[in-house]
Coordinates of C-alpha atoms in Angstrom, one line a residue:
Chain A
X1 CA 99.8 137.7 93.1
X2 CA 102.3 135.0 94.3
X3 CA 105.6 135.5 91.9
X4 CA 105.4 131.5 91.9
X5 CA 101.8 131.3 91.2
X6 CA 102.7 130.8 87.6
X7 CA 105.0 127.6 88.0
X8 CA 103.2 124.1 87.1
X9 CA 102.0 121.4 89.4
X10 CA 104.3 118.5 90.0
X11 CA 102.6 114.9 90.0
X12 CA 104.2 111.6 91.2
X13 CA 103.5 108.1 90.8
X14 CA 105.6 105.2 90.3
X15 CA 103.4 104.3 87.4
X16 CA 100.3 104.6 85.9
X17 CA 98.0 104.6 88.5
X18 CA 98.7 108.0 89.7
X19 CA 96.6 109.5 86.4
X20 CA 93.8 109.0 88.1
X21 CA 94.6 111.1 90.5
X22 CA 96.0 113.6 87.5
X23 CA 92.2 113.0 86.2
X24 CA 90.8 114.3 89.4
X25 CA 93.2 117.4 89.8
X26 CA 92.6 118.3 85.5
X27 CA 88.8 118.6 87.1
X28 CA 89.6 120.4 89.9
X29 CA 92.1 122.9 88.7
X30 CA 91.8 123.1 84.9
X31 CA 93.4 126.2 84.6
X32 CA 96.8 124.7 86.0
X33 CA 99.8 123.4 84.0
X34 CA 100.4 119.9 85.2
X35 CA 103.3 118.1 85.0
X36 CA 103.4 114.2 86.1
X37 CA 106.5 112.4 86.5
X38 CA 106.0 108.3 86.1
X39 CA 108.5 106.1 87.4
X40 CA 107.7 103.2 85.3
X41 CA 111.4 102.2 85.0
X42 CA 110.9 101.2 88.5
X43 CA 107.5 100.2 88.9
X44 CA 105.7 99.0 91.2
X45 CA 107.0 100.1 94.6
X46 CA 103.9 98.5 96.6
X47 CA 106.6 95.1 97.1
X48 CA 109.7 97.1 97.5
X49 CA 111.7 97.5 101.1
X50 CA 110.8 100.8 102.8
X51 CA 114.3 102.3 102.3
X52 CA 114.3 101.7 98.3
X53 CA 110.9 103.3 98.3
X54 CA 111.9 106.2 100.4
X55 CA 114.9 106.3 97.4
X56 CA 113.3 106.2 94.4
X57 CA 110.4 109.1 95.9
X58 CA 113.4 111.0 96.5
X59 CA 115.0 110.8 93.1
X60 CA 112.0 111.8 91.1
X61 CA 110.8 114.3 93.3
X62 CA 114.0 115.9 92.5
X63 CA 114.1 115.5 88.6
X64 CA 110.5 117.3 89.1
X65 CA 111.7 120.3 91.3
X66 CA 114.4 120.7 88.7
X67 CA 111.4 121.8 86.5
X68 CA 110.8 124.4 89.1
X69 CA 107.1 123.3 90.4
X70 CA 105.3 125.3 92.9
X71 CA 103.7 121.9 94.5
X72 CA 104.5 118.8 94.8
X73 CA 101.4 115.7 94.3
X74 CA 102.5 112.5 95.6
X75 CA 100.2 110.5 93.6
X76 CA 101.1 107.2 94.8
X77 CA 99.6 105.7 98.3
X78 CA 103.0 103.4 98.7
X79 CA 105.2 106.6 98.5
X80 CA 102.6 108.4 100.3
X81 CA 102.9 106.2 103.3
X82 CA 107.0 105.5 103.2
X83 CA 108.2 109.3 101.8
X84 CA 105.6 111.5 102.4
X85 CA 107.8 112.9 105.9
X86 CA 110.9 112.6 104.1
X87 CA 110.0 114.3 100.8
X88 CA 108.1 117.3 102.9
X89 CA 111.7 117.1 104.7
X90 CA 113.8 117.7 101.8
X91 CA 111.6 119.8 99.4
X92 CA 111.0 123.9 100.0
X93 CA 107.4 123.5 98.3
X94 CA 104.5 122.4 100.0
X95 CA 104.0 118.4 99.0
X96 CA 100.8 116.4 99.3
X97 CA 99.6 112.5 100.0
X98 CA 96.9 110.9 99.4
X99 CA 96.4 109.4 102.5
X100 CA 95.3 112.5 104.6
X101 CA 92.9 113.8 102.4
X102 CA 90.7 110.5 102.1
X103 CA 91.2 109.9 105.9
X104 CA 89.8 113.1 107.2
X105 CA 86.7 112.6 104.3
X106 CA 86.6 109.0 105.7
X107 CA 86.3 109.7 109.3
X108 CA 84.1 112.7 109.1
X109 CA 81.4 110.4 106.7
X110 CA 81.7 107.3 108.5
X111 CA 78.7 106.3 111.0
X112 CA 79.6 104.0 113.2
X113 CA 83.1 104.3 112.8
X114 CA 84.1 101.3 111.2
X115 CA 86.2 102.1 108.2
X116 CA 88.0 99.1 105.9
X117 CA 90.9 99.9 103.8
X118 CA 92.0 98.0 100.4
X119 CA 95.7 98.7 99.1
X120 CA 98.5 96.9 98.4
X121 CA 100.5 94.8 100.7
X122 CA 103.1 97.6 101.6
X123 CA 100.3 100.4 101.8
X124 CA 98.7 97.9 104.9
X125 CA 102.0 97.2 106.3
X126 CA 102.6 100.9 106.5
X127 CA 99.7 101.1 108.5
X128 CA 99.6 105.0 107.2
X129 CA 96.0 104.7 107.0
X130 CA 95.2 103.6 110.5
X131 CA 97.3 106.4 112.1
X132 CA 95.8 108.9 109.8
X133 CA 92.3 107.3 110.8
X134 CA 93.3 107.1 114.7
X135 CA 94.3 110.7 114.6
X136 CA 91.2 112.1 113.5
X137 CA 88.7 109.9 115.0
X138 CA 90.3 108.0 118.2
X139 CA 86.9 106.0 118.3
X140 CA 87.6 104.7 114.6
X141 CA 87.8 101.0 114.3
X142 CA 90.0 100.6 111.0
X143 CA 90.3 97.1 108.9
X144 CA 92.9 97.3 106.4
X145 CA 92.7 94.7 103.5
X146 CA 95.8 93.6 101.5
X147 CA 94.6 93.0 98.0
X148 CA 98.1 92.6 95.8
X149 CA 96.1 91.3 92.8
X150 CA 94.0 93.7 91.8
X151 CA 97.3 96.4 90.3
X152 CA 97.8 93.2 87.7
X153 CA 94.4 93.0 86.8
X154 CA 93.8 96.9 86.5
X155 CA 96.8 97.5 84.4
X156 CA 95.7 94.5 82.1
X157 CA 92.2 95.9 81.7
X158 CA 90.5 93.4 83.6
X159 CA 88.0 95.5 85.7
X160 CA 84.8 93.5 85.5
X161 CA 83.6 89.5 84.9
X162 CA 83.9 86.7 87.0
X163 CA 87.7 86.5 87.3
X164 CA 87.8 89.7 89.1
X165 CA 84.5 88.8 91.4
X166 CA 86.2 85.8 92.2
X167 CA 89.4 87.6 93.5
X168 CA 87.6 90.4 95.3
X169 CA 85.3 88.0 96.9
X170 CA 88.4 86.2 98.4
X171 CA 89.6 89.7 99.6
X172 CA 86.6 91.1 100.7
X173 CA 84.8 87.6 102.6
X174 CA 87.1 88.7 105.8
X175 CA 84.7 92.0 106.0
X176 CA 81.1 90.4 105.8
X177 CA 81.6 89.4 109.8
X178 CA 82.2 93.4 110.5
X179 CA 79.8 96.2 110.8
X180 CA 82.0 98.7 108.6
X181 CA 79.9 101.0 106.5
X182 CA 82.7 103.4 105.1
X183 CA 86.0 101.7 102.4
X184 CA 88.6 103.6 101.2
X185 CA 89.9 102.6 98.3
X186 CA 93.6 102.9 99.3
X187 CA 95.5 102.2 96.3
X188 CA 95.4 104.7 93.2
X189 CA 94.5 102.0 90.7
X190 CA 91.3 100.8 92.3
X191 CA 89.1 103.7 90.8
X192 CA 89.2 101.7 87.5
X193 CA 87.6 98.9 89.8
X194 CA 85.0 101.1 91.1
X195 CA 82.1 98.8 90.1
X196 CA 83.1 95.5 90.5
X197 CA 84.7 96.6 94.5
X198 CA 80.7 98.1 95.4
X199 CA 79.0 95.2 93.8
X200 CA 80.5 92.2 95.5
X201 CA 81.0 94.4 98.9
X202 CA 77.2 94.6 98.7
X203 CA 76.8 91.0 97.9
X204 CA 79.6 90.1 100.7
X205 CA 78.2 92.2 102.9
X206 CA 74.7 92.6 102.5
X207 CA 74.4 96.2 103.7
X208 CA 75.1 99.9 102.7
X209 CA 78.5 100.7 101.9
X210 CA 80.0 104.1 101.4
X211 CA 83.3 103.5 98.9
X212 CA 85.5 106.8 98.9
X213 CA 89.0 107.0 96.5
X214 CA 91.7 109.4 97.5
X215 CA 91.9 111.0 94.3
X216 CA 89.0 113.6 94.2
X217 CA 89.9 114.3 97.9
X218 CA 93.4 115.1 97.2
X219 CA 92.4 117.7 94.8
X220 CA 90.0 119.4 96.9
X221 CA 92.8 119.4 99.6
X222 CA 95.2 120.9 96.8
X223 CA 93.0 123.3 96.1
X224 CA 92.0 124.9 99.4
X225 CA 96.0 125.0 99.8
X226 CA 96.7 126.9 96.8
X227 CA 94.0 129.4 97.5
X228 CA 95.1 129.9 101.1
X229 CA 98.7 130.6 99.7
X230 CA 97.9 132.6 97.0
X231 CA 99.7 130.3 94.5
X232 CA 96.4 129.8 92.2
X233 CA 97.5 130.0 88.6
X234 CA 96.4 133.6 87.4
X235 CA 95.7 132.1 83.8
X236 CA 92.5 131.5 82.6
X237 CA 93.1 129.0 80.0
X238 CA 92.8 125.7 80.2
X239 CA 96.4 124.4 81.5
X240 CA 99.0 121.9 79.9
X241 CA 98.9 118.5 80.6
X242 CA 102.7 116.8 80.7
X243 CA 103.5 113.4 81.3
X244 CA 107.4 112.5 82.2
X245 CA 108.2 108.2 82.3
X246 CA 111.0 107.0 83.0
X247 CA 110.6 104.1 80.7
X248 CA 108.3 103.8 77.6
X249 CA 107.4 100.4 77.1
X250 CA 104.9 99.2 74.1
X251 CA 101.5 99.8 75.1
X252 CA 102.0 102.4 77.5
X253 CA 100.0 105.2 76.2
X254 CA 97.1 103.0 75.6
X255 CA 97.1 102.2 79.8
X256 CA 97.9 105.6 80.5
X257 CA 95.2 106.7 78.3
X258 CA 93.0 104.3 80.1
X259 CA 93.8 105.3 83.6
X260 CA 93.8 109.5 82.8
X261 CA 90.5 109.0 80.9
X262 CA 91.7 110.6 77.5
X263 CA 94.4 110.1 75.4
X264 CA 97.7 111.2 76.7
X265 CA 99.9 110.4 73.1
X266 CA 101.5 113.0 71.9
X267 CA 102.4 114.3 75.2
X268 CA 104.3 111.8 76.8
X269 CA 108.5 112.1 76.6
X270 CA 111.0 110.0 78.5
X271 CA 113.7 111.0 81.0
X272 CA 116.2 109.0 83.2
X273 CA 116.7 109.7 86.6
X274 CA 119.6 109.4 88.6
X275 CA 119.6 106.9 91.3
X276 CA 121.4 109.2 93.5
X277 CA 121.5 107.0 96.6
X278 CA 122.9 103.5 95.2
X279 CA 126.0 102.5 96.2
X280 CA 129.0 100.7 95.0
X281 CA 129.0 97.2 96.2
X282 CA 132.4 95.2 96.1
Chain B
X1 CA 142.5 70.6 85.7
X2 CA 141.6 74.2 84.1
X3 CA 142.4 77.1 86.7
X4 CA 138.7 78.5 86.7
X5 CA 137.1 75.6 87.4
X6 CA 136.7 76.2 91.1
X7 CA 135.1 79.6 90.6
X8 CA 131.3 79.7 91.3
X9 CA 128.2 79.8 88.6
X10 CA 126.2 83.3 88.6
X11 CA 123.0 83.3 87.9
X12 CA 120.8 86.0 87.4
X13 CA 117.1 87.0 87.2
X14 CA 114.8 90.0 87.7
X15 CA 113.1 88.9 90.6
X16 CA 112.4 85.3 92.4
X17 CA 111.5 83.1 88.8
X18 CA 114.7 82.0 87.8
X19 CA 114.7 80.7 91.5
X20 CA 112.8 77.6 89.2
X21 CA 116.4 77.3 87.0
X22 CA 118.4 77.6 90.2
X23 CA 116.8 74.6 91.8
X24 CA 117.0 72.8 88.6
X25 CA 121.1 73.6 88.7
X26 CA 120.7 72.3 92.0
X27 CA 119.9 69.2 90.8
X28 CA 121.6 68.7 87.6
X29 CA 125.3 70.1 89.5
X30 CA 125.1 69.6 92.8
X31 CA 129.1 70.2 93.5
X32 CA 128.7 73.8 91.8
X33 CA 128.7 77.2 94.1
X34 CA 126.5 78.9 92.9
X35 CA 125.6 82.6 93.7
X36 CA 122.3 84.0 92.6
X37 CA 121.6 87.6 91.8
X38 CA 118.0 88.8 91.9
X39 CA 117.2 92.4 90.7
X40 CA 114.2 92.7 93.1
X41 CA 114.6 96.5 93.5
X42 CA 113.4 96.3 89.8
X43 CA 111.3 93.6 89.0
X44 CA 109.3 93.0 87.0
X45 CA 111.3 93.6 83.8
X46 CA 108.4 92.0 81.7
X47 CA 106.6 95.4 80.6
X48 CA 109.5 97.6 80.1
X49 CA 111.2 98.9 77.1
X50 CA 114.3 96.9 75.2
X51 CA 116.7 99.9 75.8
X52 CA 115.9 99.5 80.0
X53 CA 115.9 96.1 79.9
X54 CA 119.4 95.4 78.2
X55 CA 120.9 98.5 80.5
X56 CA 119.3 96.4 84.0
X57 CA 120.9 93.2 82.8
X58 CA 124.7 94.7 81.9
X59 CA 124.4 96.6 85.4
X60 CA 123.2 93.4 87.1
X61 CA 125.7 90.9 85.4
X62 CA 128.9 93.0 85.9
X63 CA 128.0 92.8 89.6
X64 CA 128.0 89.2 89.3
X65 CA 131.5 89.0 87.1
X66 CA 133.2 91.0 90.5
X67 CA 132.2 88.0 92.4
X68 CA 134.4 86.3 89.6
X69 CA 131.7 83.8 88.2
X70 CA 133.4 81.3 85.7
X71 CA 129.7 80.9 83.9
X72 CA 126.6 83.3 83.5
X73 CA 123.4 81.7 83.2
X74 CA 120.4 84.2 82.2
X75 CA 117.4 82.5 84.2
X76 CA 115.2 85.0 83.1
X77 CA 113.9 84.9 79.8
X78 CA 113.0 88.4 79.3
X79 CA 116.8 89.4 79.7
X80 CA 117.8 86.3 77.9
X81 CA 115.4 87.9 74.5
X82 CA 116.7 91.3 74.5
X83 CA 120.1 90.8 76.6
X84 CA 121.6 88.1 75.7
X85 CA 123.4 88.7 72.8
X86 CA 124.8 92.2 74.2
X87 CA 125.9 90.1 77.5
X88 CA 127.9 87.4 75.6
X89 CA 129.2 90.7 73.9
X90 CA 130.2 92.0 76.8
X91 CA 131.7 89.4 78.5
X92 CA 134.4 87.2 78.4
X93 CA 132.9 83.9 80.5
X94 CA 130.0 81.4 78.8
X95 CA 126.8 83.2 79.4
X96 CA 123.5 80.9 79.0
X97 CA 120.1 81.9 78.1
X98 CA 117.0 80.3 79.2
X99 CA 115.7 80.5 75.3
X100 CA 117.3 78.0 73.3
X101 CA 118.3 75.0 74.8
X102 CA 114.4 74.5 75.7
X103 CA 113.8 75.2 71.8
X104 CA 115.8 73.3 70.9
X105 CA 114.1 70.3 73.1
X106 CA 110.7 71.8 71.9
X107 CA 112.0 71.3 68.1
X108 CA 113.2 68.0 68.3
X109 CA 110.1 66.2 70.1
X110 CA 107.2 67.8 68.7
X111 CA 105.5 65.4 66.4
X112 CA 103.6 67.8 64.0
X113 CA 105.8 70.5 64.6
X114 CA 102.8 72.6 66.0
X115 CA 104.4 74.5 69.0
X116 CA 102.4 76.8 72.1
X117 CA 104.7 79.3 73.8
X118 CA 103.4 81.1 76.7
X119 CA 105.1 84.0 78.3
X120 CA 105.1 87.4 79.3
X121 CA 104.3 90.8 77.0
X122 CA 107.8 91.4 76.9
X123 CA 108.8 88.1 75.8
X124 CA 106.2 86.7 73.5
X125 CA 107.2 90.7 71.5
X126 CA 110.3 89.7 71.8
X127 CA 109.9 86.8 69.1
X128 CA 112.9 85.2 70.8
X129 CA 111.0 81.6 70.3
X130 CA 109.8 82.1 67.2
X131 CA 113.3 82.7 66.1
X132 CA 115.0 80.1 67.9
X133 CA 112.2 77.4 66.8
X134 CA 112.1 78.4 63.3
X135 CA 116.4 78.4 63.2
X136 CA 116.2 74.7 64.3
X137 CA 113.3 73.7 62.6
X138 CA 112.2 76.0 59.5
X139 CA 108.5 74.0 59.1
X140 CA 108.1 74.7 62.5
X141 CA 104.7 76.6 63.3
X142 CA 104.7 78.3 66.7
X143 CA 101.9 79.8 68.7
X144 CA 102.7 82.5 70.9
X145 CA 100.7 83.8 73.9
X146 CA 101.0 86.4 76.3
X147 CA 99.7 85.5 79.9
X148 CA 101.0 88.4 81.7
X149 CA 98.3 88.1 84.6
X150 CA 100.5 84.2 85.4
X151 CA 103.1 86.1 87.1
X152 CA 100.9 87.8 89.7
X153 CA 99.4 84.8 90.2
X154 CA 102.2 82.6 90.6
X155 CA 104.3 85.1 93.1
X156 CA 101.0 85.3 95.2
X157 CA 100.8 81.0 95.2
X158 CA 97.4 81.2 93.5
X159 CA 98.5 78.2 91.5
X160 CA 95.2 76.7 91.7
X161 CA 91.8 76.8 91.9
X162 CA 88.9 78.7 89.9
X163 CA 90.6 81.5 89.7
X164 CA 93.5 80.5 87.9
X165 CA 92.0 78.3 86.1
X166 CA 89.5 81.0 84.6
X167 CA 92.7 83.1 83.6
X168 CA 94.1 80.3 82.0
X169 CA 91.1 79.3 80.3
X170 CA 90.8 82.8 78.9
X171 CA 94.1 82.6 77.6
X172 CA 94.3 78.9 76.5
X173 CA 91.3 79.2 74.3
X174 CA 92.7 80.1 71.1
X175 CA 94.8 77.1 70.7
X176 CA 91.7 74.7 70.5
X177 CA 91.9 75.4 67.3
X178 CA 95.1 74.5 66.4
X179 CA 97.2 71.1 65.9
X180 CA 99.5 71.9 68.7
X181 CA 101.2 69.0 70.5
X182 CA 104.1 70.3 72.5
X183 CA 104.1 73.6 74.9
X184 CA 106.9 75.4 76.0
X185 CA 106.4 77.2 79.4
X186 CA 108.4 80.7 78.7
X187 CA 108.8 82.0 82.1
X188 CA 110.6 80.6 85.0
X189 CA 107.7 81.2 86.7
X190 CA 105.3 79.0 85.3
X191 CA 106.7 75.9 86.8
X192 CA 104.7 76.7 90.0
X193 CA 101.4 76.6 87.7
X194 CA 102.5 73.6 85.6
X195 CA 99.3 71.3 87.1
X196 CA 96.8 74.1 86.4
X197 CA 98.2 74.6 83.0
X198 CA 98.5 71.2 82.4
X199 CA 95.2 70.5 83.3
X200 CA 93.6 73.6 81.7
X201 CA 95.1 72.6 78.5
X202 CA 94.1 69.6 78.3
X203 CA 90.1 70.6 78.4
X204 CA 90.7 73.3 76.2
X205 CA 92.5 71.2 73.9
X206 CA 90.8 67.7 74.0
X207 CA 94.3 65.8 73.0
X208 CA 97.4 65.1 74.6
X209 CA 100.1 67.6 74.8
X210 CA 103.7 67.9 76.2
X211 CA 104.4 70.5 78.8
X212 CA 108.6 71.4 78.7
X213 CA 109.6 74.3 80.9
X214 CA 113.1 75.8 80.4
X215 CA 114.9 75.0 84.3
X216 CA 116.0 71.8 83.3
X217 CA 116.8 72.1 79.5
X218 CA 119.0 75.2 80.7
X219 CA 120.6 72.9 83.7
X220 CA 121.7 69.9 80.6
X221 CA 123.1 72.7 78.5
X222 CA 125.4 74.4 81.5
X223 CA 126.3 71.0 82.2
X224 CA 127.2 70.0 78.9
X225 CA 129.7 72.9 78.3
X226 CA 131.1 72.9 81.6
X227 CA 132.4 69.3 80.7
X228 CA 133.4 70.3 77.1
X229 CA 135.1 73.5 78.8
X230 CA 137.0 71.7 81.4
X231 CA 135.1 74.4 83.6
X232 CA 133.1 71.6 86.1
X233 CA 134.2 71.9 90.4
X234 CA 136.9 69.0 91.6
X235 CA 135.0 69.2 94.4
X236 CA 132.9 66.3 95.5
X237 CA 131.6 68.3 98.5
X238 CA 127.8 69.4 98.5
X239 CA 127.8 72.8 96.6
X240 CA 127.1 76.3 98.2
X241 CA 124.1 78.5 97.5
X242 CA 124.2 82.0 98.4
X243 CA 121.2 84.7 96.9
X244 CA 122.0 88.4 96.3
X245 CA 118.6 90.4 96.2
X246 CA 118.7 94.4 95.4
X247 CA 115.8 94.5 97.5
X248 CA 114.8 92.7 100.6
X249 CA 111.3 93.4 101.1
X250 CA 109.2 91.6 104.1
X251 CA 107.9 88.4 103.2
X252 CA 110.5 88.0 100.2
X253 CA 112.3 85.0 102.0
X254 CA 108.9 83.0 101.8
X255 CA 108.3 83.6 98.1
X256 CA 111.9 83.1 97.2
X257 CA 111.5 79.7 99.1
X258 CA 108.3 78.1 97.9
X259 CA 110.3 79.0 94.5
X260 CA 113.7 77.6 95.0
X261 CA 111.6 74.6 96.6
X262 CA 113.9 74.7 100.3
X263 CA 114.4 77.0 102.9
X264 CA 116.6 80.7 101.4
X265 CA 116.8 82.2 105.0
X266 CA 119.9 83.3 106.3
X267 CA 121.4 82.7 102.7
X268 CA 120.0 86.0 101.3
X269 CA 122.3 89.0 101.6
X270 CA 121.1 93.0 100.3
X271 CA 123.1 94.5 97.3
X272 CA 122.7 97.6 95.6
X273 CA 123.2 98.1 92.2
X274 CA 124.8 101.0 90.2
X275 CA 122.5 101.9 87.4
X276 CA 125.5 102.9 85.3
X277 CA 123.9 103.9 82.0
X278 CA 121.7 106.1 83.5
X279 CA 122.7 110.0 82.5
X280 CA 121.7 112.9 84.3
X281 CA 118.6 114.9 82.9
X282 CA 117.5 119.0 82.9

């Protein structure tokens, strides 16, 4: 066995949208101790400048190695796309996005090729998920969506009724002129959205849609990695379940709780990070 | 002529919002430098906790004091609620909140004495109106109401049409029932939605009510101890504006500008911020 095999699993989000990932690893690995850092002090990074996001990735990855993880989960499709190089860079462990996963499942399910991708407007302007896409399938005809309103309205609960419909119909009108027949849902909140994002994609579009989220594809990528490195957990008890935020604010279980799909109170605690890279300014 | 009075006015804000109490400086001092500080790199402050709140406003207003600002005005009413008091604390020039000079407006010109505010989570929890309202006028009854979704809306210029209107309906509602006559808009960013709001609330309500957003209460009240300080510019010459952002993300300058109401590019200069109360962590 793999003297680190042992260690937990390090998770990172800038919020509380990375617990659905978390929800698809518990599935996936539920004999591993999982510990999530949440940067909610500093959320959300989706309208931050690339260098603060590459910053604030870098920070918390550290406060997570300092609890001496054996992988690294970067939870968050804005980190993802800005740190992923840089974190994989700096850390000796290996360190995961959720881009590639979904992009490979994407362009190996997709017909015809035509793939759209909804995230937030610094996920699109990354364009992460069109390289990832162009890699794998140079024939892939990618059309990413910016759709900035839909992190409110998942962290305020509002994931079905006419308010919602009206706003994804605004996003999604663009597609109904396109012949795509694959969406990634690039952003980690839009799980919660699932139902309302494939009915008024049907309605706009009026044809099959296949809708994949990174989430359950990032675990299977995890866990093909850990079994190729020998760092599978030899335990076979159902692992802990640790969540890290940098700020606490009223309400925040009952969101988190929300996103990870069972109650996380009780196991939540809060820690400061160092912002290692800021500067003094005169 | 006192010695300080040539020194410019700071005013800070989490993000782009109190860009609505700058432009109503503007207007109300129009000889006055003033130098704006926008937290950007951690907006929104709305959802966090007090402790993180008060900390981000200290580190963001002693940045402003070593640009040797003769006044402070908090344009931000989430920092105003759980900040101010600790900034006045702290330091030793006038330092303005964006709460009380609009209650105190809201006090004297309601008729029944039935008052709406809308706000964010953070501010509504706060019970900084209540307070305030009930100081100046204990038979006061005040109506709080959390809109968190406005903010989203507003930075995205969605400040019309269905879907705003929906959201506002949904949060509106409750106050058909009530005697209310005067509403105070508790968030600098509500200015942008005052139509929709207006309009909203007068179908949900069914009787005239009057709309009074803090920019311009808080622009009468700097004025008015500037004069009783000795503290207002000799100059007669138009005023400089300069904008300090801790973040400069793409498409900032266009927000920042439909919110300020003119043209912010090449005024808007990247700082970075120490996050001084922030201890290292095991």
């Amino acid at each position: 066995m793999n003297p680190q095999a042992q260690r937990p699993i390090g998770v990172f989000d800038s919020g509380v949208g990375g617990l659905t990932v978390m929800r698809a690893l518990v599935e996936a690995l539920p004999h591993e101790d999982l510990l999530y850092l949440g940067d909610t002090a500093r959320v959300p990074y989706g309208n931050r400048g690339a260098e603060t996001i590459r910053r604030y990735a870098l920070n918390a990855a550290r406060q997570l190695v300092g609890h001496n993880i054996k992988a690294l989960v970067v939870a968050c499709n804005t980190a993802t796309a800005y740190a992923l190089p840089a974190l994989q860079d700096a850390l000796e462990i290996p360190v995961f996005g959720v881009v590639d996963p979904v992009a490979t499942l994407a362009a190996r399910r997709s017909a015809g090729g035509h793939i759209a991708m909804i995230g937030t407007r610094a996920t699109v302007r990354s364009n992460s998920y069109t390289r990832a896409l162009m890699n794998l399938r140079p024939d892939a005809h990618v059309h990413p969506i910016a759709c900035p309103l839909l992190v409110p309205l998942a962290e305020e609960g509002w994931t079905e009724g006419p308010v919602v419909e009206q706003v994804l119909r605004h996003y999604l009108e663009p597609l109904a002129s396109t012949p795509v027949d694959t969406m990634i849902l690039g952003c980690t909140h839009y799980p919660l959205l699932h139902d309302a994002i494939a009915s008024v994609a049907a309605e706009v579009m009026r044809r099959p849609l296949e809708l994949l989220d990174s989430a359950s594809a990032t675990a299977t990528a995890l866990r093909e990695t850990l079994a190729a490195l020998s760092l599978h957990t030899p335990s076979t008890d159902p692992g802990s379940h640790r969540f890290l935020l940098t700020d606490l604010p009223e309400g925040f279980v009952e969101t988190a709780s929300r996103f990870f799909g069972q109650s996380v109170a009780e196991r939540c605690e809060h820690v400061d990070i160092i912002d290692s890279f800021a500067t003094p300014h005169g």
